[in-house]
mmCIF file of C-alpha atoms and ligand atoms in Angstrom:
data_model
loop_
_atom_site.group_PDB
_atom_site.id
_atom_site.type_symbol
_atom_site.label_atom_id
_atom_site.label_comp_id
_atom_site.label_asym_id
_atom_site.label_seq_id
_atom_site.Cartn_x
_atom_site.Cartn_y
_atom_site.Cartn_z
ATOM 1 C CA MET A 1 -37.649 22.416 52.910
ATOM 2 C CA LEU A 2 -39.167 20.778 49.561
ATOM 3 C CA LYS A 3 -41.765 17.324 49.883
ATOM 4 C CA ILE A 4 -40.675 15.602 46.645
ATOM 5 C CA LEU A 5 -42.580 12.594 45.342
ATOM 6 C CA ASN A 6 -40.612 10.103 43.564
ATOM 7 C CA ILE A 7 -41.861 8.408 40.778
ATOM 8 C CA VAL A 8 -40.349 4.900 40.180
ATOM 9 C CA GLY A 9 -42.336 1.981 37.573
ATOM 10 C CA ALA A 10 -40.655 -0.059 35.587
ATOM 11 C CA ARG A 11 -37.206 -1.415 35.411
ATOM 12 C CA PRO A 12 -35.251 1.333 33.688
ATOM 13 C CA ASN A 13 -36.583 4.143 36.590
ATOM 14 C CA PHE A 14 -34.803 2.180 39.329
ATOM 15 C CA MET A 15 -30.785 3.232 38.453
ATOM 16 C CA LYS A 16 -32.274 6.684 37.646
ATOM 17 C CA VAL A 17 -34.105 7.573 41.074
ATOM 18 C CA ALA A 18 -31.108 5.715 43.090
ATOM 19 C CA PRO A 19 -28.834 8.783 43.065
ATOM 20 C CA ILE A 20 -31.201 10.955 43.202
ATOM 21 C CA TYR A 21 -32.928 10.089 46.068
ATOM 22 C CA ALA A 22 -29.393 9.520 48.086
ATOM 23 C CA GLU A 23 -28.478 13.110 47.334
ATOM 24 C CA MET A 24 -32.155 14.397 48.597
ATOM 25 C CA LYS A 25 -31.466 11.908 51.165
ATOM 26 C CA ARG A 26 -28.118 13.689 52.105
ATOM 27 C CA ARG A 27 -29.296 17.301 51.743
ATOM 28 C CA SER A 28 -31.787 16.273 54.287
ATOM 29 C CA ALA A 29 -32.146 19.900 55.523
ATOM 30 C CA ASP A 30 -32.940 20.969 52.006
ATOM 31 C CA PHE A 31 -35.402 17.859 51.144
ATOM 32 C CA GLU A 32 -37.801 15.245 51.944
ATOM 33 C CA PRO A 33 -37.703 12.707 49.490
ATOM 34 C CA LEU A 34 -40.626 10.170 49.328
ATOM 35 C CA ILE A 35 -40.697 7.045 46.983
ATOM 36 C CA VAL A 36 -43.396 5.611 45.019
ATOM 37 C CA HIS A 37 -43.553 2.920 43.067
ATOM 38 C CA THR A 38 -46.658 2.255 40.861
ATOM 39 C CA GLY A 39 -45.865 -1.698 40.478
ATOM 40 C CA GLN A 40 -45.751 -1.411 36.405
ATOM 41 C CA HIS A 41 -42.888 -3.704 37.157
ATOM 42 C CA TYR A 42 -43.661 -6.005 40.543
ATOM 43 C CA ASP A 43 -41.714 -9.368 39.766
ATOM 44 C CA ALA A 44 -38.733 -9.827 42.195
ATOM 45 C CA ALA A 45 -36.570 -10.455 39.079
ATOM 46 C CA MET A 46 -37.847 -6.727 37.206
ATOM 47 C CA SER A 47 -38.230 -4.677 40.646
ATOM 48 C CA ASP A 48 -37.248 -6.051 43.845
ATOM 49 C CA THR A 49 -33.672 -7.303 43.263
ATOM 50 C CA PHE A 50 -33.043 -3.479 42.062
ATOM 51 C CA PHE A 51 -34.324 -1.899 45.475
ATOM 52 C CA THR A 52 -31.681 -3.937 46.844
ATOM 53 C CA ASP A 53 -28.582 -3.811 44.792
ATOM 54 C CA LEU A 54 -29.668 -0.032 44.560
ATOM 55 C CA GLY A 55 -29.821 0.088 48.277
ATOM 56 C CA LEU A 56 -33.243 1.821 47.831
ATOM 57 C CA PRO A 57 -35.821 1.915 50.748
ATOM 58 C CA LYS A 58 -39.090 -0.025 50.887
ATOM 59 C CA PRO A 59 -41.433 2.643 48.603
ATOM 60 C CA ASP A 60 -43.191 4.879 50.709
ATOM 61 C CA VAL A 61 -46.186 4.234 48.682
ATOM 62 C CA TYR A 62 -46.826 1.604 46.385
ATOM 63 C CA LEU A 63 -49.931 1.650 43.792
ATOM 64 C CA GLY A 64 -49.549 -1.953 42.711
ATOM 65 C CA VAL A 65 -50.891 -1.787 39.114
ATOM 66 C CA GLY A 66 -49.423 -4.516 37.822
ATOM 67 C CA SER A 67 -49.423 -5.329 33.962
ATOM 68 C CA ALA A 68 -52.510 -4.688 31.998
ATOM 69 C CA SER A 69 -52.921 -2.914 28.068
ATOM 70 C CA HIS A 70 -51.588 0.788 27.605
ATOM 71 C CA ALA A 71 -54.862 2.416 28.741
ATOM 72 C CA VAL A 72 -55.445 0.103 31.209
ATOM 73 C CA GLN A 73 -52.089 0.203 32.719
ATOM 74 C CA THR A 74 -51.759 3.911 32.341
ATOM 75 C CA ALA A 75 -55.672 4.649 33.593
ATOM 76 C CA LYS A 76 -54.547 2.463 37.075
ATOM 77 C CA ILE A 77 -52.090 4.710 38.018
ATOM 78 C CA MET A 78 -53.509 7.475 37.274
ATOM 79 C CA LEU A 79 -56.689 7.070 39.390
ATOM 80 C CA GLU A 80 -54.302 5.163 42.489
ATOM 81 C CA PHE A 81 -51.595 8.554 42.271
ATOM 82 C CA GLU A 82 -54.252 10.726 42.537
ATOM 83 C CA PRO A 83 -55.341 10.273 45.941
ATOM 84 C CA VAL A 84 -51.582 9.857 46.895
ATOM 85 C CA VAL A 85 -50.878 13.418 45.700
ATOM 86 C CA LEU A 86 -53.472 15.476 47.385
ATOM 87 C CA ARG A 87 -52.833 13.389 50.434
ATOM 88 C CA GLU A 88 -49.186 14.417 50.591
ATOM 89 C CA LYS A 89 -49.072 17.613 48.907
ATOM 90 C CA PRO A 90 -45.935 17.725 47.309
ATOM 91 C CA ASP A 91 -43.306 20.641 46.487
ATOM 92 C CA TRP A 92 -42.691 18.605 43.417
ATOM 93 C CA VAL A 93 -43.230 15.088 41.540
ATOM 94 C CA LEU A 94 -40.119 14.416 40.069
ATOM 95 C CA VAL A 95 -40.574 11.838 37.282
ATOM 96 C CA VAL A 96 -37.854 9.514 34.772
ATOM 97 C CA GLY A 97 -37.783 8.161 31.637
ATOM 98 C CA ASP A 98 -40.232 7.642 29.427
ATOM 99 C CA VAL A 99 -42.824 4.811 30.544
ATOM 100 C CA ASN A 100 -46.084 4.857 30.926
ATOM 101 C CA SER A 101 -45.823 5.441 34.869
ATOM 102 C CA THR A 102 -43.968 8.747 33.741
ATOM 103 C CA ILE A 103 -46.738 9.937 31.937
ATOM 104 C CA ALA A 104 -49.526 8.606 34.159
ATOM 105 C CA CYS A 105 -47.930 10.478 37.280
ATOM 106 C CA SER A 106 -46.809 13.760 35.071
ATOM 107 C CA LEU A 107 -50.741 13.741 34.006
ATOM 108 C CA VAL A 108 -52.362 13.668 36.830
ATOM 109 C CA CYS A 109 -49.656 16.348 38.474
ATOM 110 C CA ALA A 110 -50.409 19.146 35.475
ATOM 111 C CA LYS A 111 -54.060 18.616 36.312
ATOM 112 C CA LEU A 112 -53.887 19.169 39.795
ATOM 113 C CA GLY A 113 -51.125 22.108 39.432
ATOM 114 C CA ILE A 114 -48.934 20.055 41.065
ATOM 115 C CA LYS A 115 -45.285 21.053 39.586
ATOM 116 C CA VAL A 116 -43.304 18.472 37.657
ATOM 117 C CA ALA A 117 -39.714 18.002 37.019
ATOM 118 C CA HIS A 118 -39.113 15.137 34.500
ATOM 119 C CA VAL A 119 -35.526 13.624 33.962
ATOM 120 C CA GLU A 120 -33.914 12.448 30.642
ATOM 121 C CA ALA A 121 -36.813 14.882 29.238
ATOM 122 C CA GLY A 122 -35.913 15.844 25.092
ATOM 123 C CA LEU A 123 -34.798 12.745 24.041
ATOM 124 C CA ARG A 124 -36.438 11.715 20.979
ATOM 125 C CA SER A 125 -36.587 9.295 18.465
ATOM 126 C CA ARG A 126 -38.837 10.282 16.237
ATOM 127 C CA ASP A 127 -40.587 6.991 15.824
ATOM 128 C CA ARG A 128 -44.263 7.379 16.801
ATOM 129 C CA THR A 129 -45.139 3.919 16.715
ATOM 130 C CA MET A 130 -42.629 3.692 20.081
ATOM 131 C CA PRO A 131 -45.255 3.868 23.099
ATOM 132 C CA GLU A 132 -42.378 5.423 24.911
ATOM 133 C CA GLU A 133 -41.725 7.924 22.008
ATOM 134 C CA ILE A 134 -45.631 8.878 22.893
ATOM 135 C CA ASN A 135 -44.886 8.820 26.677
ATOM 136 C CA ARG A 136 -41.887 11.464 25.917
ATOM 137 C CA ILE A 137 -43.171 13.896 24.069
ATOM 138 C CA LEU A 138 -46.323 14.454 26.345
ATOM 139 C CA THR A 139 -44.524 14.265 29.512
ATOM 140 C CA ASP A 140 -42.066 16.963 28.090
ATOM 141 C CA SER A 141 -45.233 18.770 27.130
ATOM 142 C CA ILE A 142 -46.949 19.249 30.572
ATOM 143 C CA SER A 143 -43.545 19.527 32.996
ATOM 144 C CA ASP A 144 -42.878 22.198 34.683
ATOM 145 C CA LEU A 145 -38.981 21.330 34.686
ATOM 146 C CA LEU A 146 -36.981 19.776 31.994
ATOM 147 C CA LEU A 147 -33.702 17.832 32.780
ATOM 148 C CA THR A 148 -31.650 16.972 30.053
ATOM 149 C CA THR A 149 -29.010 14.325 29.610
ATOM 150 C CA SER A 150 -27.307 15.965 26.583
ATOM 151 C CA GLN A 151 -27.314 19.054 24.506
ATOM 152 C CA ASP A 152 -29.193 17.591 21.963
ATOM 153 C CA ALA A 153 -32.396 16.554 23.838
ATOM 154 C CA ASP A 154 -32.338 20.712 24.753
ATOM 155 C CA GLU A 155 -32.146 21.504 21.069
ATOM 156 C CA ASN A 156 -35.050 18.851 20.840
ATOM 157 C CA LEU A 157 -37.230 20.764 23.260
ATOM 158 C CA LYS A 158 -36.414 24.804 21.903
ATOM 159 C CA GLN A 159 -37.476 23.059 18.549
ATOM 160 C CA GLU A 160 -41.009 22.094 19.944
ATOM 161 C CA GLY A 161 -41.674 25.217 21.754
ATOM 162 C CA ILE A 162 -40.716 24.827 25.184
ATOM 163 C CA PRO A 163 -39.651 27.758 26.544
ATOM 164 C CA VAL A 164 -35.943 27.567 27.430
ATOM 165 C CA GLU A 165 -36.538 28.728 31.147
ATOM 166 C CA LYS A 166 -38.097 25.889 31.809
ATOM 167 C CA ILE A 167 -34.830 23.295 30.132
ATOM 168 C CA ARG A 168 -31.426 22.627 32.232
ATOM 169 C CA PHE A 169 -28.575 20.436 30.798
ATOM 170 C CA VAL A 170 -27.604 18.556 33.842
ATOM 171 C CA GLY A 171 -25.990 15.352 32.353
ATOM 172 C CA ASN A 172 -26.750 11.516 33.211
ATOM 173 C CA VAL A 173 -27.731 10.235 36.626
ATOM 174 C CA MET A 174 -28.205 6.585 34.602
ATOM 175 C CA ILE A 175 -24.201 6.793 34.342
ATOM 176 C CA ASP A 176 -24.282 8.577 38.680
ATOM 177 C CA SER A 177 -25.129 4.943 39.195
ATOM 178 C CA LEU A 178 -23.274 2.863 36.874
ATOM 179 C CA LEU A 179 -20.124 5.019 38.233
ATOM 180 C CA ARG A 180 -21.173 4.752 41.831
ATOM 181 C CA ASN A 181 -21.675 0.031 41.023
ATOM 182 C CA LEU A 182 -19.045 -0.704 39.028
ATOM 183 C CA LYS A 183 -16.510 -1.781 42.083
ATOM 184 C CA ILE A 184 -19.450 -3.051 44.301
ATOM 185 C CA ALA A 185 -20.855 -5.116 41.061
ATOM 186 C CA GLU A 186 -16.721 -6.322 41.407
ATOM 187 C CA SER A 187 -18.251 -8.857 44.019
ATOM 188 C CA SER A 188 -21.113 -10.514 41.668
ATOM 189 C CA THR A 189 -19.933 -14.029 40.940
ATOM 190 C CA VAL A 190 -22.088 -14.168 37.729
ATOM 191 C CA ARG A 191 -19.336 -14.694 35.417
ATOM 192 C CA GLU A 192 -18.288 -17.571 37.086
ATOM 193 C CA GLU A 193 -21.697 -18.995 37.676
ATOM 194 C CA LEU A 194 -22.628 -18.672 33.707
ATOM 195 C CA ASP A 195 -19.052 -20.184 33.196
ATOM 196 C CA LEU A 196 -17.530 -17.205 31.495
ATOM 197 C CA THR A 197 -14.137 -15.943 33.219
ATOM 198 C CA GLY A 198 -11.324 -15.938 31.087
ATOM 199 C CA LYS A 199 -13.687 -16.519 28.171
ATOM 200 C CA ASP A 200 -14.708 -13.907 25.016
ATOM 201 C CA TYR A 201 -18.574 -13.692 25.198
ATOM 202 C CA ALA A 202 -21.470 -11.455 24.373
ATOM 203 C CA VAL A 203 -24.194 -10.084 25.967
ATOM 204 C CA LEU A 204 -28.047 -10.032 24.237
ATOM 205 C CA THR A 205 -31.008 -7.665 25.509
ATOM 206 C CA LEU A 206 -34.439 -7.623 23.436
ATOM 207 C CA HIS A 207 -37.548 -6.478 24.485
ATOM 208 C CA ARG A 208 -39.292 -4.117 22.338
ATOM 209 C CA PRO A 209 -42.560 -5.006 20.683
ATOM 210 C CA SER A 210 -41.672 -4.179 17.501
ATOM 211 C CA ASN A 211 -38.957 -6.704 17.788
ATOM 212 C CA VAL A 212 -40.073 -10.016 19.773
ATOM 213 C CA ASP A 213 -43.863 -9.239 19.110
ATOM 214 C CA GLU A 214 -43.737 -10.509 15.514
ATOM 215 C CA LYS A 215 -42.913 -14.066 14.498
ATOM 216 C CA GLU A 216 -41.000 -13.206 11.457
ATOM 217 C CA VAL A 217 -39.131 -10.234 12.874
ATOM 218 C CA PHE A 218 -38.011 -11.985 15.959
ATOM 219 C CA THR A 219 -37.032 -15.302 14.285
ATOM 220 C CA GLY A 220 -35.405 -12.865 11.425
ATOM 221 C CA LEU A 221 -33.425 -11.519 14.702
ATOM 222 C CA LEU A 222 -32.543 -14.938 15.957
ATOM 223 C CA GLY A 223 -31.147 -15.896 12.749
ATOM 224 C CA ALA A 224 -28.349 -13.326 12.600
ATOM 225 C CA LEU A 225 -27.724 -13.928 16.372
ATOM 226 C CA LEU A 226 -27.307 -17.619 16.016
ATOM 227 C CA SER A 227 -24.562 -17.192 13.246
ATOM 228 C CA ILE A 228 -22.856 -14.233 15.394
ATOM 229 C CA SER A 229 -23.118 -17.151 17.982
ATOM 230 C CA GLU A 230 -21.147 -19.566 16.103
ATOM 231 C CA ARG A 231 -18.261 -17.011 16.967
ATOM 232 C CA LEU A 232 -18.381 -16.320 20.491
ATOM 233 C CA PRO A 233 -21.164 -16.933 23.236
ATOM 234 C CA ILE A 234 -23.909 -15.302 24.053
ATOM 235 C CA VAL A 235 -25.709 -14.804 27.112
ATOM 236 C CA PHE A 236 -28.908 -13.576 27.050
ATOM 237 C CA PRO A 237 -30.897 -12.522 30.103
ATOM 238 C CA ALA A 238 -34.780 -12.540 28.420
ATOM 239 C CA HIS A 239 -37.572 -9.937 29.934
ATOM 240 C CA PRO A 240 -40.808 -11.913 30.726
ATOM 241 C CA ARG A 241 -42.047 -10.356 27.660
ATOM 242 C CA THR A 242 -39.113 -12.265 25.099
ATOM 243 C CA LEU A 243 -39.229 -15.664 27.402
ATOM 244 C CA ALA A 244 -43.170 -16.000 26.338
ATOM 245 C CA ARG A 245 -42.674 -15.257 22.532
ATOM 246 C CA ILE A 246 -39.724 -18.022 22.566
ATOM 247 C CA GLU A 247 -42.495 -20.585 23.880
ATOM 248 C CA GLU A 248 -45.442 -19.212 21.650
ATOM 249 C CA PHE A 249 -43.347 -19.086 18.829
ATOM 250 C CA GLY A 250 -41.830 -22.616 19.123
ATOM 251 C CA LEU A 251 -38.337 -21.148 19.350
ATOM 252 C CA ALA A 252 -37.286 -22.855 22.616
ATOM 253 C CA GLU A 253 -35.488 -25.665 21.370
ATOM 254 C CA ARG A 254 -33.633 -23.984 18.788
ATOM 255 C CA VAL A 255 -31.934 -21.743 21.367
ATOM 256 C CA ALA A 256 -31.784 -23.963 23.845
ATOM 257 C CA SER A 257 -29.127 -26.263 21.312
ATOM 258 C CA SER A 258 -27.264 -23.359 20.015
ATOM 259 C CA ASN A 259 -24.381 -20.980 21.660
ATOM 260 C CA ILE A 260 -27.297 -18.194 23.124
ATOM 261 C CA LYS A 261 -27.032 -19.153 26.519
ATOM 262 C CA LEU A 262 -30.963 -18.229 27.889
ATOM 263 C CA VAL A 263 -30.813 -17.022 31.030
ATOM 264 C CA GLU A 264 -33.704 -15.192 34.007
ATOM 265 C CA PRO A 265 -33.863 -11.426 34.195
ATOM 266 C CA LEU A 266 -30.541 -10.274 36.006
ATOM 267 C CA GLY A 267 -30.446 -7.681 39.083
ATOM 268 C CA TYR A 268 -28.823 -4.625 38.546
ATOM 269 C CA LEU A 269 -25.267 -5.569 39.796
ATOM 270 C CA ASP A 270 -24.538 -9.294 38.194
ATOM 271 C CA PHE A 271 -26.294 -7.339 35.071
ATOM 272 C CA MET A 272 -23.221 -4.591 35.569
ATOM 273 C CA ARG A 273 -20.570 -7.536 35.903
ATOM 274 C CA LEU A 274 -22.020 -9.306 33.070
ATOM 275 C CA TYR A 275 -21.545 -6.747 30.007
ATOM 276 C CA SER A 276 -18.941 -4.595 31.962
ATOM 277 C CA GLY A 277 -17.025 -8.018 30.663
ATOM 278 C CA ALA A 278 -18.393 -8.378 27.247
ATOM 279 C CA LYS A 279 -16.630 -8.148 24.072
ATOM 280 C CA LEU A 280 -19.666 -6.703 22.520
ATOM 281 C CA VAL A 281 -23.374 -6.346 23.562
ATOM 282 C CA LEU A 282 -26.769 -6.593 21.242
ATOM 283 C CA THR A 283 -29.480 -4.844 22.375
ATOM 284 C CA ASP A 284 -32.952 -3.137 21.629
ATOM 285 C CA SER A 285 -32.983 -0.770 24.958
ATOM 286 C CA GLY A 286 -32.310 2.399 25.470
ATOM 287 C CA GLY A 287 -30.329 2.192 28.633
ATOM 288 C CA LEU A 288 -27.763 -0.043 27.563
ATOM 289 C CA GLN A 289 -26.656 1.932 24.511
ATOM 290 C CA GLU A 290 -25.550 4.785 27.325
ATOM 291 C CA GLU A 291 -23.946 2.551 30.060
ATOM 292 C CA THR A 292 -22.224 0.365 27.164
ATOM 293 C CA THR A 293 -20.832 4.480 25.885
ATOM 294 C CA ALA A 294 -19.768 5.419 29.520
ATOM 295 C CA LEU A 295 -17.863 2.551 29.836
ATOM 296 C CA GLY A 296 -16.625 2.031 25.817
ATOM 297 C CA ILE A 297 -18.195 -1.271 25.240
ATOM 298 C CA PRO A 298 -18.755 -1.981 21.492
ATOM 299 C CA CYS A 299 -22.693 -1.896 21.101
ATOM 300 C CA LEU A 300 -25.589 -3.133 18.506
ATOM 301 C CA THR A 301 -28.350 -1.106 19.077
ATOM 302 C CA LEU A 302 -31.037 -3.659 17.328
ATOM 303 C CA ARG A 303 -33.473 -1.130 15.963
ATOM 304 C CA GLU A 304 -33.812 1.281 12.921
ATOM 305 C CA ASN A 305 -33.982 4.240 14.871
ATOM 306 C CA THR A 306 -32.609 5.919 18.263
ATOM 307 C CA GLU A 307 -33.432 8.545 20.891
ATOM 308 C CA ARG A 308 -29.796 8.728 21.947
ATOM 309 C CA PRO A 309 -27.765 9.535 18.928
ATOM 310 C CA ILE A 310 -24.683 11.199 21.271
ATOM 311 C CA THR A 311 -24.396 7.177 21.834
ATOM 312 C CA ILE A 312 -23.549 6.995 18.248
ATOM 313 C CA GLU A 313 -21.882 10.460 17.736
ATOM 314 C CA MET A 314 -19.368 10.161 20.418
ATOM 315 C CA GLY A 315 -19.652 6.653 22.028
ATOM 316 C CA THR A 316 -19.775 3.179 21.068
ATOM 317 C CA ASN A 317 -23.180 2.794 19.859
ATOM 318 C CA VAL A 318 -23.893 1.166 16.059
ATOM 319 C CA LEU A 319 -27.429 1.053 14.948
ATOM 320 C CA VAL A 320 -28.020 -1.592 12.662
ATOM 321 C CA GLY A 321 -31.348 -2.015 12.677
ATOM 322 C CA THR A 322 -33.235 -5.519 12.331
ATOM 323 C CA ASP A 323 -31.951 -6.836 9.246
ATOM 324 C CA PRO A 324 -30.087 -9.976 9.970
ATOM 325 C CA GLU A 325 -27.233 -9.733 7.586
ATOM 326 C CA ARG A 326 -26.434 -6.308 8.149
ATOM 327 C CA ILE A 327 -26.813 -7.274 12.031
ATOM 328 C CA SER A 328 -24.162 -10.586 11.681
ATOM 329 C CA LYS A 329 -22.199 -8.488 9.291
ATOM 330 C CA THR A 330 -21.539 -5.439 11.600
ATOM 331 C CA ALA A 331 -21.050 -7.485 14.280
ATOM 332 C CA PHE A 332 -17.956 -9.661 12.393
ATOM 333 C CA ASP A 333 -16.549 -6.271 11.391
ATOM 334 C CA ILE A 334 -16.414 -5.041 14.665
ATOM 335 C CA LEU A 335 -15.344 -8.070 16.223
ATOM 336 C CA ASN A 336 -12.646 -8.455 13.549
ATOM 337 C CA ASP A 337 -11.394 -4.557 14.237
ATOM 338 C CA THR A 338 -9.165 -3.739 16.978
ATOM 339 C CA GLU A 339 -9.233 -0.128 16.562
ATOM 340 C CA PHE A 340 -13.334 -0.296 16.716
ATOM 341 C CA GLY A 341 -14.082 2.797 19.744
ATOM 342 C CA ARG A 342 -10.064 4.341 20.268
ATOM 343 C CA ASN A 343 -11.891 7.877 19.190
ATOM 344 C CA ALA A 344 -15.175 7.145 21.461
ATOM 345 C CA LYS A 345 -15.489 9.443 24.775
ATOM 346 C CA ILE A 346 -17.693 10.115 27.156
ATOM 347 C CA PRO A 347 -20.333 12.569 26.594
ATOM 348 C CA PRO A 348 -20.294 15.549 28.416
ATOM 349 C CA LEU A 349 -21.652 15.245 31.873
ATOM 350 C CA TRP A 350 -21.512 11.523 32.196
ATOM 351 C CA ASP A 351 -19.944 12.428 35.236
ATOM 352 C CA GLY A 352 -21.576 10.633 37.864
ATOM 353 C CA LYS A 353 -22.648 14.382 39.120
ATOM 354 C CA ALA A 354 -26.028 14.688 37.516
ATOM 355 C CA ALA A 355 -28.330 14.150 40.878
ATOM 356 C CA GLU A 356 -26.308 16.641 42.601
ATOM 357 C CA ARG A 357 -27.109 18.990 39.744
ATOM 358 C CA ILE A 358 -30.541 17.883 39.785
ATOM 359 C CA CYS A 359 -31.125 18.711 43.391
ATOM 360 C CA ASP A 360 -29.112 21.891 43.121
ATOM 361 C CA VAL A 361 -31.184 23.345 39.958
ATOM 362 C CA LEU A 362 -34.869 22.188 42.325
ATOM 363 C CA LEU A 363 -33.456 23.965 45.200
ATOM 364 C CA ALA A 364 -32.616 27.364 42.692
ATOM 365 C CA GLN A 365 -36.463 26.696 41.632
ATOM 366 C CA ALA A 366 -37.785 27.262 45.346
ATOM 367 C CA ARG A 367 -35.696 29.933 45.980
ATOM 368 C CA THR A 368 -37.101 32.202 42.616
HETATM 369 C C1 LIG B 1 -41.708 -1.341 30.011
HETATM 370 C C2 LIG B 1 -41.206 -0.007 28.917
HETATM 371 C C3 LIG B 1 -39.892 0.065 28.145
HETATM 372 C C4 LIG B 1 -39.023 -0.376 29.164
HETATM 373 C C5 LIG B 1 -39.508 -1.832 29.561
HETATM 374 C C6 LIG B 1 -37.978 -2.073 30.743
HETATM 375 C C7 LIG B 1 -43.908 1.311 28.855
HETATM 376 C C8 LIG B 1 -44.788 1.757 27.646
HETATM 377 N N1 LIG B 1 -42.427 0.755 28.299
HETATM 378 O O1 LIG B 1 -41.707 -1.882 29.120
HETATM 379 O O2 LIG B 1 -39.756 1.681 27.524
HETATM 380 O O3 LIG B 1 -37.834 -0.390 28.315
HETATM 381 O O4 LIG B 1 -39.943 -1.485 30.799
HETATM 382 O O5 LIG B 1 -38.145 -4.016 31.168
HETATM 383 O O6 LIG B 1 -43.814 1.380 29.985
HETATM 384 N N2 LIG B 1 -43.950 -8.403 33.076
HETATM 385 C C9 LIG B 1 -43.772 -9.358 34.319
HETATM 386 N N3 LIG B 1 -43.074 -9.337 35.277
HETATM 387 C C10 LIG B 1 -43.339 -7.708 35.520
HETATM 388 C C11 LIG B 1 -43.560 -7.108 34.603
HETATM 389 C C12 LIG B 1 -44.062 -7.091 33.199
HETATM 390 O O7 LIG B 1 -44.368 -10.461 33.906
HETATM 391 O O8 LIG B 1 -42.930 -7.432 36.616
HETATM 392 C C13 LIG B 1 -44.425 -8.558 31.727
HETATM 393 C C14 LIG B 1 -45.911 -9.207 31.565
HETATM 394 O O9 LIG B 1 -46.488 -10.047 30.627
HETATM 395 C C15 LIG B 1 -46.604 -7.479 30.767
HETATM 396 C C16 LIG B 1 -45.320 -7.414 29.996
HETATM 397 O O10 LIG B 1 -43.987 -8.213 30.953
HETATM 398 O O11 LIG B 1 -47.569 -7.994 30.196
HETATM 399 C C17 LIG B 1 -44.686 -5.949 29.739
HETATM 400 O O12 LIG B 1 -44.551 -5.278 30.797
HETATM 401 P P1 LIG B 1 -45.051 -4.000 30.627
HETATM 402 O O13 LIG B 1 -45.003 -2.854 31.774
HETATM 403 O O14 LIG B 1 -46.329 -3.544 30.019
HETATM 404 O O15 LIG B 1 -44.378 -3.477 29.496
HETATM 405 P P2 LIG B 1 -42.414 -3.449 29.269
HETATM 406 O O16 LIG B 1 -42.456 -4.326 28.082
HETATM 407 O O17 LIG B 1 -41.838 -4.494 30.305
#
């Protein structure tokens, strides 16, 4: 029996851990899974809704760290998590993604000699100004098992000198959650509530500090988005950080009088219902690049780089950067191109069975 502490902290973690936890519960003779929530995200809309939508139980352990600077947040998670590890004595700690909770919990375990499995290992944007890139590099360098979503990630890890025995290409758990919930999300009434039924619309998410924290950059992006919104309405569920910046930079009125519909952050199922019907998605998120690729929806990534190049090589993602003219031109080109995405494919092992493979790998490790 393997005792596993599954770590969640921020919004993009919940849909990755949910299928893994469910699979471990299904194999209850082999696994004893617990959920540890660091509390990095704590708003109902950023956290609780996801537990309900994804059928996750209340966390077994809640660290309640909340928001702070990166150093303080990371340190607080470490301080709170160490006694939990000492008390629970898990066989493995499983971390996902690239948020501060991921590196903080991995680091605690590395020092205590507790084995860490990193799900979504090996992704690299090669942009070290991104906090997530630092979290990825550091977490991978101290994890015992590196579970990857695509083969380019395996290559990145090998190039960094990680022994191949530690690397396993298992596929994408985010797509497990997507495929499991697509039908369920049809019962969401979000399109009706936003008066979108039968209409073409785009969906926007924006929350990277590099895009929203500087007035000039954010205003430039908004200019491009306003011109696109004249062609089709844009629904914009905004992250708390982004909402705060809109107020701070005095942009609220410009948005309110436009065809951009600003709404509160949505739950997992409502958001899936929303983007799955969109003509176009514009985003700086990591996960949404993958979700749109899995569904064949055109996606413009408003960043200069991506750690998920497979979504561009095989899928429907286009990296457009933050130059307003380039963004609007590319958006109009895509909207005018009825053939766009015709040859796009779903990447290997994005098949809804990644969680099964992760459990298989953990069991196989225990037997060696
Ligand atoms: C974090 C992740 C990022 C991920 C994003 C998804 C890191 C380094 N970054 O960024 O990779 O894409 O989550 O949302 O871990 N806030 C609230 N309520 C909440 C959570 C946050 O109001 O429940 C506000 C606070 O003002 C906080 C700010 O959002 O200071 C930023 O939160 P934080 O967890 O530091 O990082 P994110 O920008 O959310």
